CSV table of C-alpha atoms and ligand atoms in Angstrom, one decimal:
chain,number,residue,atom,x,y,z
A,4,UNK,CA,-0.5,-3.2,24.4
A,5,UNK,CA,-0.8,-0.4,22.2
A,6,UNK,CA,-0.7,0.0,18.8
A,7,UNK,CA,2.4,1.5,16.8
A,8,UNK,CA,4.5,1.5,13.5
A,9,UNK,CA,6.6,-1.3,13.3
A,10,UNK,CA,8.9,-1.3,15.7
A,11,UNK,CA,10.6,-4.3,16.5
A,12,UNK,CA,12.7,-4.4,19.8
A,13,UNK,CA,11.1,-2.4,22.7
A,14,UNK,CA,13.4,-1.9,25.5
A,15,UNK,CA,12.0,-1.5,29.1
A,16,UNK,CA,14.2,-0.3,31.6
A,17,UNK,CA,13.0,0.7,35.2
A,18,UNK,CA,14.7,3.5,36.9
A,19,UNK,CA,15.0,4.6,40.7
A,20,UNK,CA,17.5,7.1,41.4
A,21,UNK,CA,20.1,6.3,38.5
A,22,UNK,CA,20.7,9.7,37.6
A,23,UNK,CA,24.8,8.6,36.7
A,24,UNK,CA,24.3,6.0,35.1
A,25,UNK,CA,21.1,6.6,32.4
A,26,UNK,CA,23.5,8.8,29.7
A,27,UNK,CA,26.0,6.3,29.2
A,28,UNK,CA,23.7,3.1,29.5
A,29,UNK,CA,21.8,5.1,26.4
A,30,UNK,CA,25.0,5.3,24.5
A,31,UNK,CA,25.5,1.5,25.1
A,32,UNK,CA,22.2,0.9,24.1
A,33,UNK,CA,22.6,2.8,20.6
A,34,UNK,CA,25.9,1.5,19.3
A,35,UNK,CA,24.6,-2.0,20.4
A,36,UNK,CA,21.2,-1.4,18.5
A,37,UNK,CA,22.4,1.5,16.0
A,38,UNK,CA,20.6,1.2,12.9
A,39,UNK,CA,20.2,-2.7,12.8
A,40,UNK,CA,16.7,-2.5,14.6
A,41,UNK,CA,13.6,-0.2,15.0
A,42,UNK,CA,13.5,-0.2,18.3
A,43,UNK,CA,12.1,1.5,21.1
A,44,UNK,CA,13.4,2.6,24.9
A,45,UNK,CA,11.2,2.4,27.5
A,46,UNK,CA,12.8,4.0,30.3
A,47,UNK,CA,10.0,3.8,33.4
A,48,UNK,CA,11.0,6.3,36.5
A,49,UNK,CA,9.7,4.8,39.3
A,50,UNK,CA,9.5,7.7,41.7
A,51,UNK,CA,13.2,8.4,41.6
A,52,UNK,CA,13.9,11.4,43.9
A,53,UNK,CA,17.1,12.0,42.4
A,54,UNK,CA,17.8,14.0,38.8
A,55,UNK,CA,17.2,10.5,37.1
A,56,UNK,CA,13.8,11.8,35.4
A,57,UNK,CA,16.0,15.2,34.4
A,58,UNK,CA,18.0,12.9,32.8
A,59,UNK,CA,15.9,11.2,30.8
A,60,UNK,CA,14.3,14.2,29.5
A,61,UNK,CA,16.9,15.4,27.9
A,62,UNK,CA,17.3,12.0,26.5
A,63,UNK,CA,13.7,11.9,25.0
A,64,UNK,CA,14.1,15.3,23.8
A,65,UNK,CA,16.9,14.6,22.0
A,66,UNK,CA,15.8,10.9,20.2
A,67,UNK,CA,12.3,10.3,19.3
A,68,UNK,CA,13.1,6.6,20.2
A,69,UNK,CA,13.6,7.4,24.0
A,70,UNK,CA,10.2,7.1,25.9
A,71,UNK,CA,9.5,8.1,29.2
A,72,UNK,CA,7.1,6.7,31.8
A,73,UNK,CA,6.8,8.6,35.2
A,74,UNK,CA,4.9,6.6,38.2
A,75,UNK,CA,3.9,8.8,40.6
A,76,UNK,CA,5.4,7.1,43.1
A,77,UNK,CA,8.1,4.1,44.2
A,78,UNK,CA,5.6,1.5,43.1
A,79,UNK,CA,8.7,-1.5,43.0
A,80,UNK,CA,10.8,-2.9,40.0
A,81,UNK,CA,7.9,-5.1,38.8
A,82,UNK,CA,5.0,-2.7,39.1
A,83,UNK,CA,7.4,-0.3,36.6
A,84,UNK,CA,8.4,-3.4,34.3
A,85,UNK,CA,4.8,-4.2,34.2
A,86,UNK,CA,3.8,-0.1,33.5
A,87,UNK,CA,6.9,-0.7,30.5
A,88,UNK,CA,5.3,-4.1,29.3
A,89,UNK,CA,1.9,-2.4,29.0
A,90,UNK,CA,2.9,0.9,26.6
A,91,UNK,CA,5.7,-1.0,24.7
A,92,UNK,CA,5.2,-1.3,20.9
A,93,UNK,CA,7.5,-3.9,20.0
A,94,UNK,CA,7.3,-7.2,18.5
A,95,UNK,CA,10.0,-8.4,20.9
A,96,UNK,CA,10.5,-6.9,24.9
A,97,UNK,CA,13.6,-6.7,26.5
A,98,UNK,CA,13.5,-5.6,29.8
A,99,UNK,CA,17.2,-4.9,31.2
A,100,UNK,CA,18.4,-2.8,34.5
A,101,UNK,CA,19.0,1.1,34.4
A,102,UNK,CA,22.6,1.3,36.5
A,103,UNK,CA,24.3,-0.7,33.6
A,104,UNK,CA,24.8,-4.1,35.2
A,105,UNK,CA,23.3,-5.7,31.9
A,106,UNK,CA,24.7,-5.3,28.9
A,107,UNK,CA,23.3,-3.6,25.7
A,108,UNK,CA,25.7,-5.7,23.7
A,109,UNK,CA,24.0,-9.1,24.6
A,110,UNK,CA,20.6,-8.1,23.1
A,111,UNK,CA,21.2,-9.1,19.2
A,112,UNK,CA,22.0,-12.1,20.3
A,113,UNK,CA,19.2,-12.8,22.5
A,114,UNK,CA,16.9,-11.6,19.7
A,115,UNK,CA,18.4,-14.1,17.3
A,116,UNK,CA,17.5,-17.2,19.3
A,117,UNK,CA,14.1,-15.8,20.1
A,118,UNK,CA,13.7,-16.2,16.4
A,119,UNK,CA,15.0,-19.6,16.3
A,120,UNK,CA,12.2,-20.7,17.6
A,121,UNK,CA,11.0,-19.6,21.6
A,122,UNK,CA,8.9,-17.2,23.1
A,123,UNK,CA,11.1,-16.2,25.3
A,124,UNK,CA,15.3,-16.0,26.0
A,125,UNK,CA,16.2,-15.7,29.5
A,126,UNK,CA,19.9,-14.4,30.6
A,127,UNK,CA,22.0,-15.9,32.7
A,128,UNK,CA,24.8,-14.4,34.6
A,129,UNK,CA,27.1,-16.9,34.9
A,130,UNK,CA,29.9,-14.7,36.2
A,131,UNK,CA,27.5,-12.6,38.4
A,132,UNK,CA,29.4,-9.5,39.5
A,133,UNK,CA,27.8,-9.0,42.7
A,134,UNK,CA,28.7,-9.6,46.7
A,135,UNK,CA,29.1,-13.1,47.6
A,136,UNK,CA,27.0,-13.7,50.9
A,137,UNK,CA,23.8,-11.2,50.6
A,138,UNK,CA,23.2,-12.2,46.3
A,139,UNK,CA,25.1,-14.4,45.0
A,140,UNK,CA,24.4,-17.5,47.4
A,141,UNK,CA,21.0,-16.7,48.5
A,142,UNK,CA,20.3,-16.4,44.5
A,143,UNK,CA,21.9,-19.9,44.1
A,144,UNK,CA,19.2,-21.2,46.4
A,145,UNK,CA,16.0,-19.4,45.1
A,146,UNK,CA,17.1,-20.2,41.9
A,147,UNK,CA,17.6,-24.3,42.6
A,148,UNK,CA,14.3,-24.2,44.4
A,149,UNK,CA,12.3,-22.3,41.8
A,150,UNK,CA,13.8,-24.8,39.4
A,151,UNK,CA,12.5,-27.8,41.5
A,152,UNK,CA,9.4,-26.5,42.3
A,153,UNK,CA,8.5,-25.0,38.9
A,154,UNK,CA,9.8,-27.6,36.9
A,155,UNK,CA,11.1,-25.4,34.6
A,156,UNK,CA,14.8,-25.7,34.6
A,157,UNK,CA,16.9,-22.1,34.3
A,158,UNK,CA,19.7,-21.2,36.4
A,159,UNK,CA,19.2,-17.6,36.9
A,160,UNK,CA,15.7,-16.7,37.0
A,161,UNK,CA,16.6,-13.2,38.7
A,162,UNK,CA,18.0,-12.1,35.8
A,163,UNK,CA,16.3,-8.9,34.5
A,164,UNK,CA,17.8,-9.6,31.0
A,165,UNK,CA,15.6,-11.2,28.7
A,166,UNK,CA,13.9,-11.0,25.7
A,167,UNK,CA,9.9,-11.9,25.4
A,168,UNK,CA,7.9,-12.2,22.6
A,169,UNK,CA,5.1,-9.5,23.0
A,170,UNK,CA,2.5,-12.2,22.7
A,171,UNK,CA,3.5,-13.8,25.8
A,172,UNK,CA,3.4,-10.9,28.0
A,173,UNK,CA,0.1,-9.7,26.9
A,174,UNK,CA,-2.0,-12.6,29.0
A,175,UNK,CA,0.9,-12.3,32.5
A,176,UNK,CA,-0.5,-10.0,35.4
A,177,UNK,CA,2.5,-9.1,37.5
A,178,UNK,CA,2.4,-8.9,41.2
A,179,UNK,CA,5.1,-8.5,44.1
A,180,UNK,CA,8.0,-9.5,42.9
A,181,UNK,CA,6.7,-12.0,40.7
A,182,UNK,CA,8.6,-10.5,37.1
A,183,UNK,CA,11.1,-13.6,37.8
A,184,UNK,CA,8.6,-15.9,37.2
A,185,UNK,CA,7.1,-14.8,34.0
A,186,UNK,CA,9.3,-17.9,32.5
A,187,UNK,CA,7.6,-20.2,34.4
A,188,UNK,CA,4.3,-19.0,34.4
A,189,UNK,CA,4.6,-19.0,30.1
A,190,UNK,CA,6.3,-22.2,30.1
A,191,UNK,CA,3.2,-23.8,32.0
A,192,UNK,CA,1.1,-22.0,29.3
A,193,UNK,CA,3.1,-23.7,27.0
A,194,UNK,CA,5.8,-21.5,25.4
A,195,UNK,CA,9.0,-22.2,24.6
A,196,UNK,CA,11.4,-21.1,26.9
A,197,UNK,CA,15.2,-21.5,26.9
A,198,UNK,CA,18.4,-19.5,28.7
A,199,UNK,CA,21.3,-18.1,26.8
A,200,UNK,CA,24.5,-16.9,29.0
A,201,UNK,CA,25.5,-13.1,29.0
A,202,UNK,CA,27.6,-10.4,30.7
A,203,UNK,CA,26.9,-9.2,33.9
A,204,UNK,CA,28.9,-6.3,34.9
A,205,UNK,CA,29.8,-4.3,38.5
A,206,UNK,CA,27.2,-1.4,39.7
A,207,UNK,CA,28.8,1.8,38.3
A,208,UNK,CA,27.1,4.2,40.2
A,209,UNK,CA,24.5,4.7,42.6
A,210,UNK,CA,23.4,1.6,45.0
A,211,UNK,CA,21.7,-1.5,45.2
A,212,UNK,CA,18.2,-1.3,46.1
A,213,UNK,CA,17.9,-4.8,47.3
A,214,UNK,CA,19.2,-6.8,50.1
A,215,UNK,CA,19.0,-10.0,51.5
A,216,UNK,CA,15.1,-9.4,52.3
A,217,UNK,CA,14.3,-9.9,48.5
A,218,UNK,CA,14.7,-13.7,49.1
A,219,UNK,CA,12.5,-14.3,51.7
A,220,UNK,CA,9.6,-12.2,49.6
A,221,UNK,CA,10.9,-14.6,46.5
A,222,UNK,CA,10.3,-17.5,48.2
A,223,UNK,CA,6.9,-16.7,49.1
A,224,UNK,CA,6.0,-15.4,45.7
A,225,UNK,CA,7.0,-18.6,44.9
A,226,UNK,CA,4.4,-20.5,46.7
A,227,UNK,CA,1.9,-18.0,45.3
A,228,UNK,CA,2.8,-19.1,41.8
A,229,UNK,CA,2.8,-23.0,42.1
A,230,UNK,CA,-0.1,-22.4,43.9
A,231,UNK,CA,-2.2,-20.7,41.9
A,232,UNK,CA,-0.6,-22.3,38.9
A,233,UNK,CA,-1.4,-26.4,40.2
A,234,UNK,CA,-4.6,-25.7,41.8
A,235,UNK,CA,-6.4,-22.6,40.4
A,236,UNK,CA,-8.5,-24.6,38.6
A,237,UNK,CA,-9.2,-27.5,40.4
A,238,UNK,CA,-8.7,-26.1,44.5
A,239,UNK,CA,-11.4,-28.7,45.7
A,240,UNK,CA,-8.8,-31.6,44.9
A,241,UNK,CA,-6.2,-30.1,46.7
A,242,UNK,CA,-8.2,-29.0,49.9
A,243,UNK,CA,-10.8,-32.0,49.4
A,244,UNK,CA,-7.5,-34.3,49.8
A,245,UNK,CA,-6.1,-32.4,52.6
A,246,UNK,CA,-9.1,-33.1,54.2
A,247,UNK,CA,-9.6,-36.4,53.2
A,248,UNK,CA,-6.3,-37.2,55.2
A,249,UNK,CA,-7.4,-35.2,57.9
A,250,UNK,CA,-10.8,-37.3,58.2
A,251,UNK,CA,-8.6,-40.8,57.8
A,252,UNK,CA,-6.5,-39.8,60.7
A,253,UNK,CA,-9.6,-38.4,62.8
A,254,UNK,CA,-11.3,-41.9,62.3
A,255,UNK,CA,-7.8,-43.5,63.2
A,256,UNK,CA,-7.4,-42.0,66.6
A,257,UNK,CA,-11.2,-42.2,66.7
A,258,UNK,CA,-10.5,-46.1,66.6
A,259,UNK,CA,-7.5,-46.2,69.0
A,260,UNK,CA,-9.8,-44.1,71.5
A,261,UNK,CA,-12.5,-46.3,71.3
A,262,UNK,CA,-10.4,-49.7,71.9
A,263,UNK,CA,-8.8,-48.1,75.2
A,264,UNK,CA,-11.9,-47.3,76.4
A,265,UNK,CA,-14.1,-50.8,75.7
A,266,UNK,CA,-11.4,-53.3,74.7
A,267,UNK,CA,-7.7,-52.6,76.3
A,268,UNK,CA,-7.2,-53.6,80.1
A,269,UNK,CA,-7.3,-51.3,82.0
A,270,UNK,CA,-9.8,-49.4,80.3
A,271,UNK,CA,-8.9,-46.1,79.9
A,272,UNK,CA,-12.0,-42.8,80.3
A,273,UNK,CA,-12.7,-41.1,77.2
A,274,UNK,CA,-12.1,-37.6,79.5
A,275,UNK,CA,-8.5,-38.5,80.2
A,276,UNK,CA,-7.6,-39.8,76.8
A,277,UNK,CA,-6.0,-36.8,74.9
A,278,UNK,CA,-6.0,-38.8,71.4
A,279,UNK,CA,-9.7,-38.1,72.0
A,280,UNK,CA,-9.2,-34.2,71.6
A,281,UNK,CA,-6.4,-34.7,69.0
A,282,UNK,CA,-9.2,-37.0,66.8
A,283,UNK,CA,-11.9,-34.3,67.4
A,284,UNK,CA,-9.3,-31.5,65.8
A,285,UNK,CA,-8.5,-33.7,63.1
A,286,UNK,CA,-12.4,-34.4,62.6
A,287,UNK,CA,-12.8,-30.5,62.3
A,288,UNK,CA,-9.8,-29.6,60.3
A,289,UNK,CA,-11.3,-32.3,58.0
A,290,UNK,CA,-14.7,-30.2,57.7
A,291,UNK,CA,-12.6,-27.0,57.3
A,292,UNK,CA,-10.9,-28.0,54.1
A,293,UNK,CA,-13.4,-29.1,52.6
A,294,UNK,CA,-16.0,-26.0,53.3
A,295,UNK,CA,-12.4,-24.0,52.1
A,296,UNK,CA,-12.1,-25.8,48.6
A,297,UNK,CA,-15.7,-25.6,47.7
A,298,UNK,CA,-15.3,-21.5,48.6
A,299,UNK,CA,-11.9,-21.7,46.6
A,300,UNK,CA,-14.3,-23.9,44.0
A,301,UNK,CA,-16.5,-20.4,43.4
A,302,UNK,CA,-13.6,-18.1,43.6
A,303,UNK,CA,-11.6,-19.7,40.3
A,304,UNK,CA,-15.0,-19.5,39.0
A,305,UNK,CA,-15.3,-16.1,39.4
A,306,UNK,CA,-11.6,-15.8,38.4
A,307,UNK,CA,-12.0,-17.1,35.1
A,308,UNK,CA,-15.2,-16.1,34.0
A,309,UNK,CA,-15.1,-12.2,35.1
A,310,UNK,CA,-12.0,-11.7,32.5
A,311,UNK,CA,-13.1,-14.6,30.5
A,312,UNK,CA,-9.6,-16.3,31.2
A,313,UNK,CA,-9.6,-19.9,29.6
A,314,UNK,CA,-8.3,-22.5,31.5
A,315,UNK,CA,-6.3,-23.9,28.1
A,316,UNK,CA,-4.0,-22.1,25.9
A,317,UNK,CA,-4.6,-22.7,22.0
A,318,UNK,CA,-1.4,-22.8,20.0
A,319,UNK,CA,-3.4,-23.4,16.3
A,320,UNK,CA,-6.5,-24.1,15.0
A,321,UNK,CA,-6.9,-25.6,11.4
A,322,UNK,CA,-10.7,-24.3,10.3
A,323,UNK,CA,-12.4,-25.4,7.7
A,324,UNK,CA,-13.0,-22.4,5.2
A,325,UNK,CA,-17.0,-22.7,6.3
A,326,UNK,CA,-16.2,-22.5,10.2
A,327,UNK,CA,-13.9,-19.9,9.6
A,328,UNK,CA,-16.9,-18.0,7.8
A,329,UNK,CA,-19.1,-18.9,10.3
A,330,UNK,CA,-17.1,-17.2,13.3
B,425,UDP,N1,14.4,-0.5,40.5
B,425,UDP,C1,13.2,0.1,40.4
B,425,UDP,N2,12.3,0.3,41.4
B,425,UDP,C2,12.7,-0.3,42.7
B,425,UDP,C3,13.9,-0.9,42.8
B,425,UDP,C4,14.8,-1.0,41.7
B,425,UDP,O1,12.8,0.6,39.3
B,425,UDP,O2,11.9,-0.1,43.6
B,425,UDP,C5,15.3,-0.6,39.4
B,425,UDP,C6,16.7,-0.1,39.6
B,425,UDP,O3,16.8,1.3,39.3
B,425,UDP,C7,17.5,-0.9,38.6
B,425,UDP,C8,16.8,-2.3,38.6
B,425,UDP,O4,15.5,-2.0,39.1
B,425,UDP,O5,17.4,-0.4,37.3
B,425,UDP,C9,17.5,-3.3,39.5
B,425,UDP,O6,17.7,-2.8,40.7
B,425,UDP,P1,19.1,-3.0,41.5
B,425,UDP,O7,20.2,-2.7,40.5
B,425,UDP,O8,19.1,-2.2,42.7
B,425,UDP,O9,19.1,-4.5,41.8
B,425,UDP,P2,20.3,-5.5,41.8
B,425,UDP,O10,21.0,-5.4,40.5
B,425,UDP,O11,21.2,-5.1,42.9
B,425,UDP,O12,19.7,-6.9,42.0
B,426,MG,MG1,21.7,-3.8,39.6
């Protein structure tokens, strides 16, 4: 993250085609802001092929505060939230959408509770102004499943409105369309996380770039992040245990074929038993997650110490004066 005077509230806002809607979201955003922050707007153009980057030239012309990122392409919302993350400046981030569905007026309040306290305030639309059957329902679901299989408890992950201490987003790579899950992945690190209700209004111009596709891609994400979250640094458990079951049950039908050929009456030929076959997969499979989870074994190695990622996440230390001195 770079380096700037002290600014206190960056703004990140990702932009495909929106040409309509950037001037007056801009106007929102300063009478909400006015003169009661330093702040910052991000606005990141992700290959719009509309007048949208037009647009927000003449807004950066204008305000000093307005800064523009251009990707050379349509790299997807979280490849430009994570492009906004990376060149904001502020103590605080707030990433929010570009055709006005949040609402600039929620943001002091969101920053207030970050400073109660959390590392990060996530928004939820209660009354979500969107279609019923493509968003609003399918959301319900991701949202109750991410919540059980996270463990962290939010009811509207989706929402782009939140505010992030910088800190937290400094150590979060962002892949697919995994900017919902930033929550979760910092409350495993151990932040503070916590909701707070705001407005969600209509589209006012422009469309939707989503449909109902974005679940499906959610869910898998999803599996991505618990997985890499539970077992990135121990995969051999995982795999070693899927294989130990597989073994147990290999030996199991290995037992059942053996009694029908020597013990049950009538005996019945190994070579027209298919349990035989069936304990023979198992046996394999059994081999195969194990050889996977001691190659899984050198890949978190290589994970960890290429970057020099710890596998721990230090909140304090209290030195002594001499260690301190020392390091
Ligand atoms: N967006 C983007 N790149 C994309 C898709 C969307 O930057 O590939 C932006 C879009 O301009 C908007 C925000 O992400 O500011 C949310 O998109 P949208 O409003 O279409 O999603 P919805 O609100 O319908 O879930
Ligand atoms: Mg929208």
């Amino acid at each position: 993250m770079s380096q700037g005077k002290n600014i206190e509230l960056s703004l990140v806002i990702p932009v495909l085609n929106e040409q309509d809607s950037l001037q007056g979201l801009y106007g929102e955003i300063v009478q909400a802001l006015g003169e009661r922050y330093s702040y910052e707007v991000i606005f990141v153009d992700d290959g719009s092929s509309d007048g949208s980057f037009k647009v927000l030239e003449g807004l950066h012309k204008n305000d000093p505060r307005v800064r523009v990122i251009r990707l050379r392409r349509n790299f997807g919302q979280t490849a430009a939230l994570a492009a906004g993350f990376r060149h904001s400046r502020g103590r605080v981030i707030l990433p929010l959408d570009a055709d006005g569905q949040n609402d600039p007026a929620d943001i002091p309040a969101l920053v207030a509770r970050l400073s109660e306290g959390f590392d990060i305030v996530s928004g939820w639309r209660r009354d979500r102004k969107d279609t019923l059957v493509t968003r609003k329902i399918p959301s319900r679901l991701a949202n109750w499943l991410i919540s059980r299989i996270t463990g962290v408890h939010l009811h509207d992950f989706g929402c782009t409105l939140k505010a992030y201490r910088a800190e937290s987003l400094r150590e979060i790579r962002l892949y697919g369309e995994m900017h919902r899950f930033i929550p979760a992945l910092a409350s495993w690190g151990g932040e503070r996380v916590t909701e707070m209700e705001v407005n969600h209004r209509p589209r006012r111009t422009g469309k939707t770039k989503y449909g109902l596709a974005r679940t499906f891609k959610v869910i898998l994400d999803l599996m991505t992040v618990k997985f890499l979250a539970s077992f990135s640094t121990k995969p051999i458990y995982v795999f070693g245990g899927l294989g130990g079951i597989c073994f147990l049950g290999s030996v199991l039908t290995g037992l059942v074929v053996l009694y029908s050929k020597f013990l049950s009456e009538p005996p019945l030929n190994i070579n027209r038993n298919p349990l035989f076959v069936l304990s023979m997969m198992l046996m394999t499979a059994a081999i195969q997650f194990v050889m996977m989870g001691l190659l899984a074994e050198i890949l978190v190695r290589t994970y960890h110490e290429s970057q020099d990622r710890p596998t721990y996440a230090i909140e304090t230390i209290l030195e002594t004066p001499d260690d301190a001195e020392r390091a």
